[in-house]
PDB file of C-alpha atoms and ligand atoms in Angstrom:
ATOM      1  CA  MET P  50       0.000   0.000   0.000  1.00  0.00           C
ATOM      2  CA  THR P  51       1.219   3.454  -0.811  1.00  0.00           C
ATOM      3  CA  TYR P  52      -0.108   6.907  -0.127  1.00  0.00           C
ATOM      4  CA  THR P  53      -0.761   9.508  -2.809  1.00  0.00           C
ATOM      5  CA  PHE P  54       1.638  11.797  -0.969  1.00  0.00           C
ATOM      6  CA  PRO P  55       3.618  11.481   2.243  1.00  0.00           C
ATOM      7  CA  ALA P  56       1.262  10.978   5.199  1.00  0.00           C
ATOM      8  CA  PRO P  57       1.388  13.790   7.765  1.00  0.00           C
ATOM      9  CA  PRO P  58       3.611  13.187  10.767  1.00  0.00           C
ATOM     10  CA  VAL P  59       1.965  12.060  13.991  1.00  0.00           C
ATOM     11  CA  THR P  60       1.324  15.009  16.287  1.00  0.00           C
ATOM     12  CA  ALA P  61       2.712  13.965  19.638  1.00  0.00           C
ATOM     13  CA  VAL P  62       3.544  15.664  22.918  1.00  0.00           C
ATOM     14  CA  PRO P  63       6.284  14.530  25.307  1.00  0.00           C
ATOM     15  CA  VAL P  64       5.310  12.985  28.616  1.00  0.00           C
ATOM     16  CA  GLN P  65       7.218  14.064  31.692  1.00  0.00           C
ATOM     17  CA  GLY P  66       9.527  11.369  32.966  1.00  0.00           C
ATOM     18  CA  SER P  67       9.058   9.101  29.960  1.00  0.00           C
ATOM     19  CA  ASP P  68      10.652   8.417  26.573  1.00  0.00           C
ATOM     20  CA  ALA P  69       7.189   7.714  25.159  1.00  0.00           C
ATOM     21  CA  GLN P  70       5.257  10.546  23.570  1.00  0.00           C
ATOM     22  CA  PHE P  71       1.495  11.095  23.781  1.00  0.00           C
ATOM     23  CA  PRO P  72       0.007  10.858  20.245  1.00  0.00           C
ATOM     24  CA  VAL P  73      -2.741  13.447  19.805  1.00  0.00           C
ATOM     25  CA  ARG P  74      -6.068  12.322  18.344  1.00  0.00           C
ATOM     26  CA  ASN P  75      -8.954  14.804  18.740  1.00  0.00           C
ATOM     27  CA  ILE P  76      -8.848  18.208  20.433  1.00  0.00           C
ATOM     28  CA  TYR P  77     -11.974  19.319  22.302  1.00  0.00           C
ATOM     29  CA  CYS P  78     -12.380  22.693  23.978  1.00  0.00           C
ATOM     30  CA  VAL P  79     -14.895  23.855  26.576  1.00  0.00           C
ATOM     31  CA  GLY P  80     -16.428  27.298  26.088  1.00  0.00           C
ATOM     32  CA  ARG P  81     -16.929  29.836  28.895  1.00  0.00           C
ATOM     33  CA  ASN P  82     -16.150  27.616  31.863  1.00  0.00           C
ATOM     34  CA  TYR P  83     -15.294  30.255  34.499  1.00  0.00           C
ATOM     35  CA  TRP P  84     -17.989  32.652  35.760  1.00  0.00           C
ATOM     36  CA  ALA P  85     -15.922  35.816  35.531  1.00  0.00           C
ATOM     37  CA  HIS P  86     -14.907  34.989  31.948  1.00  0.00           C
ATOM     38  CA  ARG P  87     -18.561  34.307  30.998  1.00  0.00           C
ATOM     39  CA  GLU P  88     -19.405  37.738  32.305  1.00  0.00           C
ATOM     40  CA  GLU P  89     -16.582  39.435  30.400  1.00  0.00           C
ATOM     41  CA  MET P  90     -17.938  37.706  27.267  1.00  0.00           C
ATOM     42  CA  GLY P  91     -21.372  39.170  28.060  1.00  0.00           C
ATOM     43  CA  VAL P  92     -23.097  35.928  29.108  1.00  0.00           C
ATOM     44  CA  THR P  93     -24.686  35.300  32.502  1.00  0.00           C
ATOM     45  CA  ASP P  94     -26.871  32.217  31.955  1.00  0.00           C
ATOM     46  CA  ARG P  95     -25.994  28.774  33.283  1.00  0.00           C
ATOM     47  CA  ASP P  96     -26.320  26.379  30.362  1.00  0.00           C
ATOM     48  CA  PRO P  97     -24.714  22.965  30.223  1.00  0.00           C
ATOM     49  CA  PRO P  98     -21.112  23.000  28.986  1.00  0.00           C
ATOM     50  CA  PHE P  99     -20.611  23.413  25.251  1.00  0.00           C
ATOM     51  CA  PHE P 100     -17.731  22.352  23.099  1.00  0.00           C
ATOM     52  CA  PHE P 101     -15.801  23.235  19.992  1.00  0.00           C
ATOM     53  CA  THR P 102     -12.782  21.564  18.445  1.00  0.00           C
ATOM     54  CA  LYS P 103      -9.400  22.490  17.080  1.00  0.00           C
ATOM     55  CA  VAL P 104      -7.441  21.004  14.198  1.00  0.00           C
ATOM     56  CA  ARG P 105      -4.468  18.883  15.183  1.00  0.00           C
ATOM     57  CA  ASP P 106      -2.129  21.356  13.460  1.00  0.00           C
ATOM     58  CA  ALA P 107      -3.015  23.737  16.293  1.00  0.00           C
ATOM     59  CA  ILE P 108      -0.655  21.891  18.640  1.00  0.00           C
ATOM     60  CA  VAL P 109       2.730  23.493  19.295  1.00  0.00           C
ATOM     61  CA  TYR P 110       4.860  21.769  21.907  1.00  0.00           C
ATOM     62  CA  CYS P 111       6.508  24.083  24.432  1.00  0.00           C
ATOM     63  CA  ALA P 112       9.356  22.417  26.273  1.00  0.00           C
ATOM     64  CA  PRO P 113       9.860  23.425  29.917  1.00  0.00           C
ATOM     65  CA  GLY P 114      12.090  26.495  30.130  1.00  0.00           C
ATOM     66  CA  ALA P 115      12.086  27.137  26.367  1.00  0.00           C
ATOM     67  CA  THR P 116      10.716  30.232  24.645  1.00  0.00           C
ATOM     68  CA  VAL P 117       8.684  28.938  21.725  1.00  0.00           C
ATOM     69  CA  GLU P 118       7.855  31.275  18.849  1.00  0.00           C
ATOM     70  CA  ILE P 119       4.494  31.220  17.090  1.00  0.00           C
ATOM     71  CA  PRO P 120       3.487  33.486  14.215  1.00  0.00           C
ATOM     72  CA  TYR P 121       0.829  36.179  14.561  1.00  0.00           C
ATOM     73  CA  PRO P 122      -1.941  34.572  12.493  1.00  0.00           C
ATOM     74  CA  PRO P 123      -3.432  36.017   9.311  1.00  0.00           C
ATOM     75  CA  GLU P 124      -6.827  37.706   8.960  1.00  0.00           C
ATOM     76  CA  THR P 125      -7.074  39.085  12.491  1.00  0.00           C
ATOM     77  CA  SER P 126      -6.354  42.316  14.311  1.00  0.00           C
ATOM     78  CA  ASN P 127      -7.514  41.077  17.721  1.00  0.00           C
ATOM     79  CA  TYR P 128      -5.539  37.975  18.664  1.00  0.00           C
ATOM     80  CA  HIS P 129      -6.320  36.836  22.232  1.00  0.00           C
ATOM     81  CA  HIS P 130      -4.678  34.601  24.815  1.00  0.00           C
ATOM     82  CA  GLU P 131      -6.725  32.094  26.839  1.00  0.00           C
ATOM     83  CA  ILE P 132      -4.722  30.093  29.370  1.00  0.00           C
ATOM     84  CA  GLU P 133      -6.247  26.679  30.100  1.00  0.00           C
ATOM     85  CA  LEU P 134      -5.721  23.385  31.875  1.00  0.00           C
ATOM     86  CA  VAL P 135      -5.414  20.610  29.277  1.00  0.00           C
ATOM     87  CA  VAL P 136      -6.682  17.130  30.142  1.00  0.00           C
ATOM     88  CA  ALA P 137      -5.149  14.213  28.244  1.00  0.00           C
ATOM     89  CA  ILE P 138      -7.355  11.146  27.833  1.00  0.00           C
ATOM     90  CA  GLY P 139      -5.745   7.736  28.249  1.00  0.00           C
ATOM     91  CA  LYS P 140      -8.655   5.283  28.109  1.00  0.00           C
ATOM     92  CA  GLU P 141     -11.508   4.855  25.637  1.00  0.00           C
ATOM     93  CA  GLY P 142     -15.023   5.477  26.833  1.00  0.00           C
ATOM     94  CA  ALA P 143     -18.519   6.736  26.068  1.00  0.00           C
ATOM     95  CA  ASN P 144     -21.171   7.784  28.590  1.00  0.00           C
ATOM     96  CA  ILE P 145     -18.516   8.046  31.269  1.00  0.00           C
ATOM     97  CA  SER P 146     -19.901   8.951  34.695  1.00  0.00           C
ATOM     98  CA  LYS P 147     -18.256  11.772  36.585  1.00  0.00           C
ATOM     99  CA  ALA P 148     -17.411   9.304  39.343  1.00  0.00           C
ATOM    100  CA  ASP P 149     -15.440   7.252  36.800  1.00  0.00           C
ATOM    101  CA  ALA P 150     -13.991  10.193  34.843  1.00  0.00           C
ATOM    102  CA  ALA P 151     -10.595  10.326  36.544  1.00  0.00           C
ATOM    103  CA  SER P 152      -9.861   6.739  35.469  1.00  0.00           C
ATOM    104  CA  HIS P 153      -9.952   7.948  31.849  1.00  0.00           C
ATOM    105  CA  ILE P 154      -7.387  10.715  32.434  1.00  0.00           C
ATOM    106  CA  PHE P 155      -3.817   9.994  31.373  1.00  0.00           C
ATOM    107  CA  GLY P 156      -2.456  13.312  32.575  1.00  0.00           C
ATOM    108  CA  TYR P 157      -2.522  17.091  32.405  1.00  0.00           C
ATOM    109  CA  ALA P 158      -0.709  19.945  30.687  1.00  0.00           C
ATOM    110  CA  ILE P 159      -0.743  23.725  30.611  1.00  0.00           C
ATOM    111  CA  GLY P 160      -2.028  25.075  27.309  1.00  0.00           C
ATOM    112  CA  LEU P 161      -3.288  28.081  25.383  1.00  0.00           C
ATOM    113  CA  ASP P 162      -6.496  28.399  23.392  1.00  0.00           C
ATOM    114  CA  MET P 163      -5.291  31.200  21.123  1.00  0.00           C
ATOM    115  CA  THR P 164      -8.255  32.957  19.562  1.00  0.00           C
ATOM    116  CA  ARG P 165      -8.861  35.328  16.662  1.00  0.00           C
ATOM    117  CA  ARG P 166     -11.455  37.179  18.759  1.00  0.00           C
ATOM    118  CA  ASP P 167     -12.635  39.431  15.933  1.00  0.00           C
ATOM    119  CA  LEU P 168     -13.418  36.426  13.732  1.00  0.00           C
ATOM    120  CA  GLN P 169     -15.083  34.598  16.641  1.00  0.00           C
ATOM    121  CA  SER P 170     -17.242  37.645  17.390  1.00  0.00           C
ATOM    122  CA  GLN P 171     -18.282  37.991  13.744  1.00  0.00           C
ATOM    123  CA  ALA P 172     -19.229  34.295  13.686  1.00  0.00           C
ATOM    124  CA  LYS P 173     -21.279  34.643  16.893  1.00  0.00           C
ATOM    125  CA  ASP P 174     -23.127  37.664  15.501  1.00  0.00           C
ATOM    126  CA  LYS P 175     -24.038  35.780  12.324  1.00  0.00           C
ATOM    127  CA  GLY P 176     -24.744  32.416  13.970  1.00  0.00           C
ATOM    128  CA  ARG P 177     -21.853  30.825  12.071  1.00  0.00           C
ATOM    129  CA  PRO P 178     -19.295  28.253  13.241  1.00  0.00           C
ATOM    130  CA  TRP P 179     -16.318  29.450  15.274  1.00  0.00           C
ATOM    131  CA  ASP P 180     -13.659  27.555  13.331  1.00  0.00           C
ATOM    132  CA  ASN P 181     -11.886  30.554  11.803  1.00  0.00           C
ATOM    133  CA  GLY P 182     -11.725  32.155  15.227  1.00  0.00           C
ATOM    134  CA  LYS P 183     -10.583  29.109  17.169  1.00  0.00           C
ATOM    135  CA  SER P 184      -9.280  26.275  15.027  1.00  0.00           C
ATOM    136  CA  PHE P 185      -6.160  27.154  13.075  1.00  0.00           C
ATOM    137  CA  GLN P 186      -2.472  26.370  12.867  1.00  0.00           C
ATOM    138  CA  TYR P 187      -0.398  27.127  15.989  1.00  0.00           C
ATOM    139  CA  SER P 188      -3.494  28.051  18.025  1.00  0.00           C
ATOM    140  CA  ALA P 189      -2.857  25.509  20.803  1.00  0.00           C
ATOM    141  CA  PRO P 190       0.635  25.798  22.295  1.00  0.00           C
ATOM    142  CA  MET P 191       0.998  23.362  25.199  1.00  0.00           C
ATOM    143  CA  GLY P 192       3.541  22.056  27.641  1.00  0.00           C
ATOM    144  CA  GLU P 193       4.578  18.501  28.402  1.00  0.00           C
ATOM    145  CA  ILE P 194       1.970  16.094  29.723  1.00  0.00           C
ATOM    146  CA  VAL P 195       2.331  15.178  33.383  1.00  0.00           C
ATOM    147  CA  PRO P 196       0.830  11.780  34.220  1.00  0.00           C
ATOM    148  CA  ILE P 197      -2.024  11.763  36.709  1.00  0.00           C
ATOM    149  CA  ALA P 198      -0.014   9.140  38.571  1.00  0.00           C
ATOM    150  CA  LYS P 199       2.353  11.986  39.517  1.00  0.00           C
ATOM    151  CA  THR P 200      -0.088  14.849  40.039  1.00  0.00           C
ATOM    152  CA  GLY P 201      -3.123  13.096  41.450  1.00  0.00           C
ATOM    153  CA  GLU P 202      -6.459  14.404  40.257  1.00  0.00           C
ATOM    154  CA  ILE P 203      -6.192  18.153  39.573  1.00  0.00           C
ATOM    155  CA  VAL P 204      -9.246  19.863  41.066  1.00  0.00           C
ATOM    156  CA  ASP P 205      -7.741  23.111  42.343  1.00  0.00           C
ATOM    157  CA  GLY P 206      -4.551  25.176  42.336  1.00  0.00           C
ATOM    158  CA  ARG P 207      -3.966  28.387  40.432  1.00  0.00           C
ATOM    159  CA  ILE P 208      -3.824  28.893  36.705  1.00  0.00           C
ATOM    160  CA  ALA P 209      -2.219  32.095  35.494  1.00  0.00           C
ATOM    161  CA  LEU P 210      -0.857  33.943  32.485  1.00  0.00           C
ATOM    162  CA  SER P 211       1.379  36.972  32.220  1.00  0.00           C
ATOM    163  CA  VAL P 212       2.210  39.005  29.132  1.00  0.00           C
ATOM    164  CA  ASN P 213       5.623  40.729  29.157  1.00  0.00           C
ATOM    165  CA  GLY P 214       5.767  40.140  32.901  1.00  0.00           C
ATOM    166  CA  THR P 215       2.363  41.617  33.746  1.00  0.00           C
ATOM    167  CA  ILE P 216      -0.274  39.249  35.122  1.00  0.00           C
ATOM    168  CA  ARG P 217      -3.356  39.157  32.880  1.00  0.00           C
ATOM    169  CA  GLN P 218      -5.118  35.987  34.061  1.00  0.00           C
ATOM    170  CA  ASP P 219      -4.937  34.404  37.515  1.00  0.00           C
ATOM    171  CA  ALA P 220      -7.639  32.226  39.049  1.00  0.00           C
ATOM    172  CA  PRO P 221      -8.119  29.091  41.126  1.00  0.00           C
ATOM    173  CA  MET P 222      -9.043  26.135  38.936  1.00  0.00           C
ATOM    174  CA  ASP P 223     -11.832  25.149  41.324  1.00  0.00           C
ATOM    175  CA  GLU P 224     -13.703  28.172  39.929  1.00  0.00           C
ATOM    176  CA  MET P 225     -14.493  26.136  36.823  1.00  0.00           C
ATOM    177  CA  ILE P 226     -18.267  26.086  36.344  1.00  0.00           C
ATOM    178  CA  TRP P 227     -18.104  22.510  35.094  1.00  0.00           C
ATOM    179  CA  SER P 228     -15.394  20.462  36.798  1.00  0.00           C
ATOM    180  CA  VAL P 229     -13.102  18.265  34.726  1.00  0.00           C
ATOM    181  CA  SER P 230     -15.125  15.207  35.788  1.00  0.00           C
ATOM    182  CA  GLU P 231     -18.424  16.843  34.830  1.00  0.00           C
ATOM    183  CA  THR P 232     -16.908  17.953  31.523  1.00  0.00           C
ATOM    184  CA  ILE P 233     -15.799  14.393  30.706  1.00  0.00           C
ATOM    185  CA  GLU P 234     -19.245  13.089  31.672  1.00  0.00           C
ATOM    186  CA  ASP P 235     -20.990  15.547  29.375  1.00  0.00           C
ATOM    187  CA  LEU P 236     -18.563  15.398  26.435  1.00  0.00           C
ATOM    188  CA  SER P 237     -18.571  11.589  26.414  1.00  0.00           C
ATOM    189  CA  ARG P 238     -22.351  11.560  25.946  1.00  0.00           C
ATOM    190  CA  PHE P 239     -21.787  13.075  22.504  1.00  0.00           C
ATOM    191  CA  HIS P 240     -18.458  11.561  21.487  1.00  0.00           C
ATOM    192  CA  THR P 241     -16.624   8.383  22.354  1.00  0.00           C
ATOM    193  CA  LEU P 242     -13.380   9.577  23.917  1.00  0.00           C
ATOM    194  CA  TYR P 243     -10.176   7.839  22.831  1.00  0.00           C
ATOM    195  CA  PRO P 244      -6.650   7.639  24.143  1.00  0.00           C
ATOM    196  CA  GLY P 245      -4.863  10.610  22.618  1.00  0.00           C
ATOM    197  CA  ASP P 246      -7.799  12.985  22.901  1.00  0.00           C
ATOM    198  CA  LEU P 247      -7.155  16.338  24.564  1.00  0.00           C
ATOM    199  CA  ILE P 248      -9.674  18.546  26.351  1.00  0.00           C
ATOM    200  CA  LEU P 249      -8.954  22.254  26.865  1.00  0.00           C
ATOM    201  CA  THR P 250     -11.051  23.019  29.914  1.00  0.00           C
ATOM    202  CA  GLY P 251     -11.798  26.726  29.497  1.00  0.00           C
ATOM    203  CA  THR P 252     -10.141  29.966  30.514  1.00  0.00           C
ATOM    204  CA  PRO P 253     -10.548  32.268  33.503  1.00  0.00           C
ATOM    205  CA  ALA P 254     -11.206  36.011  33.179  1.00  0.00           C
ATOM    206  CA  GLY P 255      -8.628  38.430  31.870  1.00  0.00           C
ATOM    207  CA  VAL P 256      -8.395  37.390  28.230  1.00  0.00           C
ATOM    208  CA  GLY P 257      -6.935  40.056  26.005  1.00  0.00           C
ATOM    209  CA  PRO P 258      -4.902  40.833  22.925  1.00  0.00           C
ATOM    210  CA  VAL P 259      -1.273  40.092  22.170  1.00  0.00           C
ATOM    211  CA  VAL P 260       0.836  41.575  19.405  1.00  0.00           C
ATOM    212  CA  VAL P 261       4.108  40.718  17.663  1.00  0.00           C
ATOM    213  CA  GLY P 262       6.961  40.731  20.161  1.00  0.00           C
ATOM    214  CA  ASP P 263       4.838  39.884  23.194  1.00  0.00           C
ATOM    215  CA  VAL P 264       5.977  37.069  25.471  1.00  0.00           C
ATOM    216  CA  MET P 265       3.310  35.044  27.282  1.00  0.00           C
ATOM    217  CA  GLU P 266       4.180  32.973  30.337  1.00  0.00           C
ATOM    218  CA  GLY P 267       1.569  30.532  31.566  1.00  0.00           C
ATOM    219  CA  SER P 268       1.401  28.241  34.556  1.00  0.00           C
ATOM    220  CA  ALA P 269      -0.901  25.752  36.169  1.00  0.00           C
ATOM    221  CA  GLU P 270      -0.083  24.749  39.722  1.00  0.00           C
ATOM    222  CA  ASN P 271       1.272  21.200  40.019  1.00  0.00           C
ATOM    223  CA  VAL P 272       1.112  20.831  36.203  1.00  0.00           C
ATOM    224  CA  GLY P 273       3.647  23.036  34.494  1.00  0.00           C
ATOM    225  CA  THR P 274       4.618  26.207  32.703  1.00  0.00           C
ATOM    226  CA  LEU P 275       5.040  27.464  29.153  1.00  0.00           C
ATOM    227  CA  ARG P 276       6.587  30.510  27.486  1.00  0.00           C
ATOM    228  CA  VAL P 277       5.475  31.636  24.038  1.00  0.00           C
ATOM    229  CA  LYS P 278       6.625  34.613  21.963  1.00  0.00           C
ATOM    230  CA  ILE P 279       4.531  36.061  19.147  1.00  0.00           C
ATOM    231  CA  VAL P 280       6.603  36.710  16.023  1.00  0.00           C
TER     232      VAL P 280
HETATM  233 MN1   MN E 460     -10.965  28.732  25.546  1.00  0.00          MN
END
């Protein structure tokens, strides 16, 4: 068997303390999962969680201590940071109960849901899909995956992001509206989750624009850090 052209490389993220890499399958993202961020987006209802996805080419691995460069994307003039806890799935399942959710988690990482906010806002106004605003190349920088065996279940601790040394986002992760377990329960009603799937669990308040030359430093307590420069 041959392919018509070379098959794309496997997108994979290193795992802390292991030579094996985590091969990425699907990338799910939770929308508006912290109250203060819902309010800054102009929404105050309490609906069930909702999801969107990102293309696999969104993943950019950020090694600990490295400054990783990503390009300012085309067709936007309002490019926003959203710092998020990333959950890495390690076991297949559908209709997973929240009580059983942790057994499906392989590990965690710190990540960014980079957003072309102007394109997302236009899509919202017209009732169109968010893809151009959310799902594009280099839009999901993330750090190494730390196995849950090392961290235990992450249910609290601070998540934060600074830009050029100034704190923009800083919140306790237990302020998520839908916990990681509840998110897995809900998402797995709609999609069978597979090993390799990633879930970006939503961002706290303080999202805002970055421009060429800006350096973002993100952290999630007991998970990791990343540093990304816009070029
Ligand atoms: Mn987000």
